[in-house]
Tab-separated table of C-alpha atoms in Angstrom:
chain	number	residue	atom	x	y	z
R	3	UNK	CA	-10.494	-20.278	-8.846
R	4	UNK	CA	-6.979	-18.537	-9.088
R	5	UNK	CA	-3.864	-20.430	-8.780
R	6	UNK	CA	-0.106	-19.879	-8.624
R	7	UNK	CA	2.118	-22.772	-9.254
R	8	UNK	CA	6.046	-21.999	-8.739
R	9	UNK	CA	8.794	-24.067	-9.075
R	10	UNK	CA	10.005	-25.963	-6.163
R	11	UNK	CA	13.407	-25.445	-4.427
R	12	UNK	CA	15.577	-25.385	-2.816
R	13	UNK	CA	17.863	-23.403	-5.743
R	14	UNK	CA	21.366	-23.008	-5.210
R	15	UNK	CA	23.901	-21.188	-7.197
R	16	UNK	CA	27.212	-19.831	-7.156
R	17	UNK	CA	27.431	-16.262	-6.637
R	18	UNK	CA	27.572	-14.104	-10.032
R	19	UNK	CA	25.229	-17.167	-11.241
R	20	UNK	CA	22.199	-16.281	-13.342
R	21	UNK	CA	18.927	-16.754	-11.934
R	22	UNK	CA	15.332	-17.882	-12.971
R	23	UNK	CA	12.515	-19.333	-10.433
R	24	UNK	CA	9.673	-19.984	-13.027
R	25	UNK	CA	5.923	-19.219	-11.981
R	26	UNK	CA	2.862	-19.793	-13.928
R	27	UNK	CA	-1.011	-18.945	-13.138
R	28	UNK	CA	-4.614	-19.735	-13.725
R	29	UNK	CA	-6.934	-16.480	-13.360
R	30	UNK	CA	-10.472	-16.070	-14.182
R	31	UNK	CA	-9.649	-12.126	-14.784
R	32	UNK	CA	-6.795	-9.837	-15.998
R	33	UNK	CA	-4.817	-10.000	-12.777
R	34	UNK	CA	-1.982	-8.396	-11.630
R	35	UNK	CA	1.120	-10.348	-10.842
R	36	UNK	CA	4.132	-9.892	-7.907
R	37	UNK	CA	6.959	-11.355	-6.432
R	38	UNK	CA	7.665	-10.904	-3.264
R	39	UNK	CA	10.671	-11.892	-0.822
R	40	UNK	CA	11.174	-13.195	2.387
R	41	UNK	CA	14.283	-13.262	4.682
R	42	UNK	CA	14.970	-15.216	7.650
R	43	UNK	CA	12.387	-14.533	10.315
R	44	UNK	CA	10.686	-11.228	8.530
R	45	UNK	CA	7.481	-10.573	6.919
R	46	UNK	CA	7.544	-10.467	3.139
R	47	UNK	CA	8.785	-7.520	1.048
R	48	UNK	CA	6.971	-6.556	-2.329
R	49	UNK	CA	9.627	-7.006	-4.706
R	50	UNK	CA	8.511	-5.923	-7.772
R	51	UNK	CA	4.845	-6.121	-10.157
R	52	UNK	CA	3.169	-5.559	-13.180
R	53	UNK	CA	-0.395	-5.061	-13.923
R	54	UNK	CA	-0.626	-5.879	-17.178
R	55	UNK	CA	0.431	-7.824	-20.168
R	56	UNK	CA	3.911	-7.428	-21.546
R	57	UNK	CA	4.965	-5.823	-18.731
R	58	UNK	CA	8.120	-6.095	-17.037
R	59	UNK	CA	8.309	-5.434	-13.855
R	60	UNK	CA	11.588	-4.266	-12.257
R	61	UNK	CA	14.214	-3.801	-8.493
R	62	UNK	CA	17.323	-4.500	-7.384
R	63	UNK	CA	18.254	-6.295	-10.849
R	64	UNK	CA	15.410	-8.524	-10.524
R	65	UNK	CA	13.024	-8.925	-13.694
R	66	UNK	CA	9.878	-10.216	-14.393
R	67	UNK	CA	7.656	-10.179	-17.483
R	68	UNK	CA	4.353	-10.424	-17.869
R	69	UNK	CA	3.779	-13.205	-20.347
R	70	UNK	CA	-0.282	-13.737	-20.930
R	71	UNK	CA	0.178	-16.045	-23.392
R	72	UNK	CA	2.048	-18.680	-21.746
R	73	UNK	CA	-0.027	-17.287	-18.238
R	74	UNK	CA	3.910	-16.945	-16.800
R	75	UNK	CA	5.672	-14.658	-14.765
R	76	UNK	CA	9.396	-16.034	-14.000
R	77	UNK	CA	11.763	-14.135	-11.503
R	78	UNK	CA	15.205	-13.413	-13.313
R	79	UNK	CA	18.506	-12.080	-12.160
R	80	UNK	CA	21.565	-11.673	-14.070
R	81	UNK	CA	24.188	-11.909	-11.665
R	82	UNK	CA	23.023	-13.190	-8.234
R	83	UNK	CA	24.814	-11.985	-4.753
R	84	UNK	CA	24.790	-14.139	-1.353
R	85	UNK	CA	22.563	-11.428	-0.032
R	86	UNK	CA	20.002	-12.421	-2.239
R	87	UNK	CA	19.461	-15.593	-0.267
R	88	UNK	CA	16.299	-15.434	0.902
R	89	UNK	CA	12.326	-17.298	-0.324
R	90	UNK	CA	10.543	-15.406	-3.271
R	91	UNK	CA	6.863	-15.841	-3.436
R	92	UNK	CA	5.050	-15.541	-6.459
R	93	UNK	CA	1.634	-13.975	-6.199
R	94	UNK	CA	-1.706	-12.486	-8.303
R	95	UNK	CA	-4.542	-10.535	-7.256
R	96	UNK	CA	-7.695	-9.550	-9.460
R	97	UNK	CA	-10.334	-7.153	-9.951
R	98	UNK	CA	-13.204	-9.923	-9.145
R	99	UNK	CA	-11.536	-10.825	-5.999
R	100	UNK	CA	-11.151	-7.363	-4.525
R	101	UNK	CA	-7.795	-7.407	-4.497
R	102	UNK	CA	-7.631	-10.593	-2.669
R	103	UNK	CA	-4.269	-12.134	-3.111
R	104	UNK	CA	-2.837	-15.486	-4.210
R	105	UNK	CA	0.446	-16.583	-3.475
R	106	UNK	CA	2.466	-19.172	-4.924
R	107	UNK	CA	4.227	-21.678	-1.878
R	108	UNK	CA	7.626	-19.981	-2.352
R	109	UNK	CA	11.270	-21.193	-3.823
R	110	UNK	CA	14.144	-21.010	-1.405
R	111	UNK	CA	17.509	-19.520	-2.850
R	112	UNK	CA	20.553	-20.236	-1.201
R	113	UNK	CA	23.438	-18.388	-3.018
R	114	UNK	CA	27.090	-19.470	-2.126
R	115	UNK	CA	30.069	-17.541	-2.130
E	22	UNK	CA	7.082	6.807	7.821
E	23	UNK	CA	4.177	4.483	6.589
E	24	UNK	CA	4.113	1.372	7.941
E	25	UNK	CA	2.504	-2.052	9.430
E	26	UNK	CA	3.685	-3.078	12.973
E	27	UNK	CA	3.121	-6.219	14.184
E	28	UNK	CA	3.565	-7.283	18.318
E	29	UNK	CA	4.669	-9.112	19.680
E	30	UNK	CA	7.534	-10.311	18.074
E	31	UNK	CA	7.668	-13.062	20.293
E	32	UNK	CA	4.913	-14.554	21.982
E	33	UNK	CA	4.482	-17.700	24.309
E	34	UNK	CA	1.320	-19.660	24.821
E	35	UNK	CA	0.268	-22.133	27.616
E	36	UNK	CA	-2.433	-24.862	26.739
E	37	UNK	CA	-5.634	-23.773	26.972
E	38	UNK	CA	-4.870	-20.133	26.774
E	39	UNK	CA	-6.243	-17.441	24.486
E	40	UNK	CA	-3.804	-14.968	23.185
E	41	UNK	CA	-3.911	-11.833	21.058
E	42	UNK	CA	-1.655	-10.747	18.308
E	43	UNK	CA	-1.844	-7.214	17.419
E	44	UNK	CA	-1.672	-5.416	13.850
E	45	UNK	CA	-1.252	-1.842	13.635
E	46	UNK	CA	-1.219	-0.094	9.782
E	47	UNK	CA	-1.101	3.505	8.948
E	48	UNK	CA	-1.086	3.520	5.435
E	49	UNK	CA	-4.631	4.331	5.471
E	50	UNK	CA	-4.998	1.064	3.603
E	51	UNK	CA	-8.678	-0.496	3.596
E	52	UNK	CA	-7.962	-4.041	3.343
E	53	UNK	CA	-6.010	-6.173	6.080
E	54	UNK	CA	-4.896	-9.933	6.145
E	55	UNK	CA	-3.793	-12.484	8.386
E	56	UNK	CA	-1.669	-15.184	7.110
E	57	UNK	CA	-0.128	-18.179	8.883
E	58	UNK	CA	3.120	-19.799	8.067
E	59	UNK	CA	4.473	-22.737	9.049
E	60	UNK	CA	8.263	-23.920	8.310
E	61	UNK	CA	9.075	-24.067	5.251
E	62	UNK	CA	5.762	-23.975	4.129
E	63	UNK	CA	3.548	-21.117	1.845
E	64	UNK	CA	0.928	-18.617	3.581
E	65	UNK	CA	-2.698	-19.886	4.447
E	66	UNK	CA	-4.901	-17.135	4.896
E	67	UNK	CA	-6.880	-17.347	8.196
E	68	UNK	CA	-9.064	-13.950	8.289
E	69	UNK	CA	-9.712	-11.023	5.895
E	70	UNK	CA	-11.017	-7.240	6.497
E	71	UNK	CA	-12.018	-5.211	3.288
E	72	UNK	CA	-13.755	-2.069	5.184
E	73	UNK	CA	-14.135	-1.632	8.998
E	74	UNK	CA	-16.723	-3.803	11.256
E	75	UNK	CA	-16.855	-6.220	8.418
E	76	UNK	CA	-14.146	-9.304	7.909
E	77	UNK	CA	-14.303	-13.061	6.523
E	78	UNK	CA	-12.650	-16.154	7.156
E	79	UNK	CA	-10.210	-17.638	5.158
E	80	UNK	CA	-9.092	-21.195	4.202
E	81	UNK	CA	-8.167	-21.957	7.845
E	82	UNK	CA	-10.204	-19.780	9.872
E	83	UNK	CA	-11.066	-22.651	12.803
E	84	UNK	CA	-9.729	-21.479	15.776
E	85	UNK	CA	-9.053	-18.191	15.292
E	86	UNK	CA	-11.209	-14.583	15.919
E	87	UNK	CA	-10.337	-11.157	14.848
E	88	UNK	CA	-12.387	-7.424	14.777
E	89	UNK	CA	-11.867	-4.643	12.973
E	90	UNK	CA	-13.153	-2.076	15.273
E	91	UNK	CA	-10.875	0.917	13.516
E	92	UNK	CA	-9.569	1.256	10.059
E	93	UNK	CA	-6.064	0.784	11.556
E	94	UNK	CA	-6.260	-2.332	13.091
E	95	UNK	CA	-6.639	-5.548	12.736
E	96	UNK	CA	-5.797	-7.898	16.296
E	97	UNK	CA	-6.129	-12.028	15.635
E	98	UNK	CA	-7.103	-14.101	18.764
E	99	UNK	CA	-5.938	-17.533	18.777
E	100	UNK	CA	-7.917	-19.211	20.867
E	101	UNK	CA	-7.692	-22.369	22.892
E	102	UNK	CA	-9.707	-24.560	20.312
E	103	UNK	CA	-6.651	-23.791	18.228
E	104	UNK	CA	-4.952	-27.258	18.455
E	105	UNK	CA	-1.636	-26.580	16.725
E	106	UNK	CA	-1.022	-22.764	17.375
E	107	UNK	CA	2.484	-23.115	16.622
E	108	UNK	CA	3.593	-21.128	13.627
E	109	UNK	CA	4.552	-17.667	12.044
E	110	UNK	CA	1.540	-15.235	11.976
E	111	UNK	CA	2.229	-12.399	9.042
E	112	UNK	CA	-0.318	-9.310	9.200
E	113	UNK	CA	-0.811	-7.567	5.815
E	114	UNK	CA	-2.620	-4.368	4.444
E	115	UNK	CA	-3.578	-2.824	1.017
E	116	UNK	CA	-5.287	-0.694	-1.112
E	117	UNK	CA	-8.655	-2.541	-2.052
E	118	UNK	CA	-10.098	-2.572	-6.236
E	119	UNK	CA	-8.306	-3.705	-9.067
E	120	UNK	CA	-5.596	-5.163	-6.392
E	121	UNK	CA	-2.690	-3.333	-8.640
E	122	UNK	CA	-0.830	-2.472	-5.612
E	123	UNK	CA	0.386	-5.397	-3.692
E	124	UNK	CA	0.265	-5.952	0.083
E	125	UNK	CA	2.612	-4.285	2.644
E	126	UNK	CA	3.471	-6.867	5.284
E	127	UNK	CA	4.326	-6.626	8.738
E	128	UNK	CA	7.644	-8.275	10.288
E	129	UNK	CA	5.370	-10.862	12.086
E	130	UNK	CA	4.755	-12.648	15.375
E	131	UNK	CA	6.307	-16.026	16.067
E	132	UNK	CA	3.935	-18.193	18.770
E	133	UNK	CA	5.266	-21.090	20.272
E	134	UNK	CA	2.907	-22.911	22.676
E	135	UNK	CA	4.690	-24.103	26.195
């Protein structure tokens, strides 16, 4: 079955830091891949996708590529703001689920002034 | 605008006692989800609709009944055979087929049992 494996947290950084929260899959299919964020006491936002390999996915500064060949799909910010504080879910859904979703069990970023 | 509303944001439960959450979506999505969170914790998916008067559990389904009576909405019961109700309950819709376009979440429901 699918999986989505993230990299545990808590992260802190400095603000202005750079950021990366690796996450890797395991799909039976071509799926497409999201992140997703969360902050305190809300529902989860779609933060950015892509849908196929090679490509990047983009919002807010935040980048993702596609990466097939290494099955990876790592969150990346250059310069990171306090108001990005907040869990990031990493997630895939597929053509031979229905759409059915996956989700990773979320990274915590604290960012500090 | 387009949107998923959850109620009630809040919501108190006594032992023994059923309650209802509601989920409300008019996106004209197909598909809805409901997902439970507990602190600090991932989402477990209890229940599934992919097309009206038709759903499926999920991977913790026990305690728990839904419907999907009308294409825009989706209510979860949590019911008193529910032993640890406690949690975050997230409603989501989306577009069903490839599954290219995400989910749109609601803002959720936090239960507490009293």
């Amino acid at each position: 079955g699918n999986s989505v494996t993230q990299m545990e947290g808590p992260v802190t950084l400095s603000e202005e830091a750079f950021l990366t929260i690796n996450c890797t899959y395991t799909a039976t299919g071509y799926p497409s891949l999201f992140w997703y964020v969360q902050y305190p006491g809300e529902g989860l936002q779609l933060l950015l996708k892509a849908t196929k390999a090679d490509d990047k996915g983009s919002n807010k500064g935040f980048e993702a590529t596609y990466r097939k060949e290494t099955t990876s799909f790592h969150l990346e910010k250059g310069s990171v703001q306090v108001s990005d504080s907040a869990v990031y879910f990493c997630a895939l859904s597929d053509r031979a689920n229905a759409g059915k979703s996956t989700f990773g069990d979320g990274t915590t970023l604290t960012v500090k002034p | 605008d387009g949107g998923i509303t959850q109620s009630p944001k809040y919501l108190f439960r006594k032992e023994g006692q059923n309650v209802t959450l509601s989920c409300e979506q008019n996106l004209n999505h197909d598909a809805m989800y409901w997902y439970r969170q507990d602190p600090g914790q991932g989402l477990r998916l209890i229940y599934y609709s992919q097309i009206v008067n038709d759903f499926q559990k999920g991977d913790i389904a026990e305690g728990y009944s839904v419907s999907r009576e009308k294409k825009e909405s989706f209510p979860l019961t949590v019911t008193s055979a529910q032993k640890n109700p406690t949690a975050f309950y997230l409603c989501a819709s989306s577009m069903t087929g490839t599954g290219g376009y995400g989910y749109t979440f609601g803002s959720g429901t936090r239960l507490t049992v009293v």
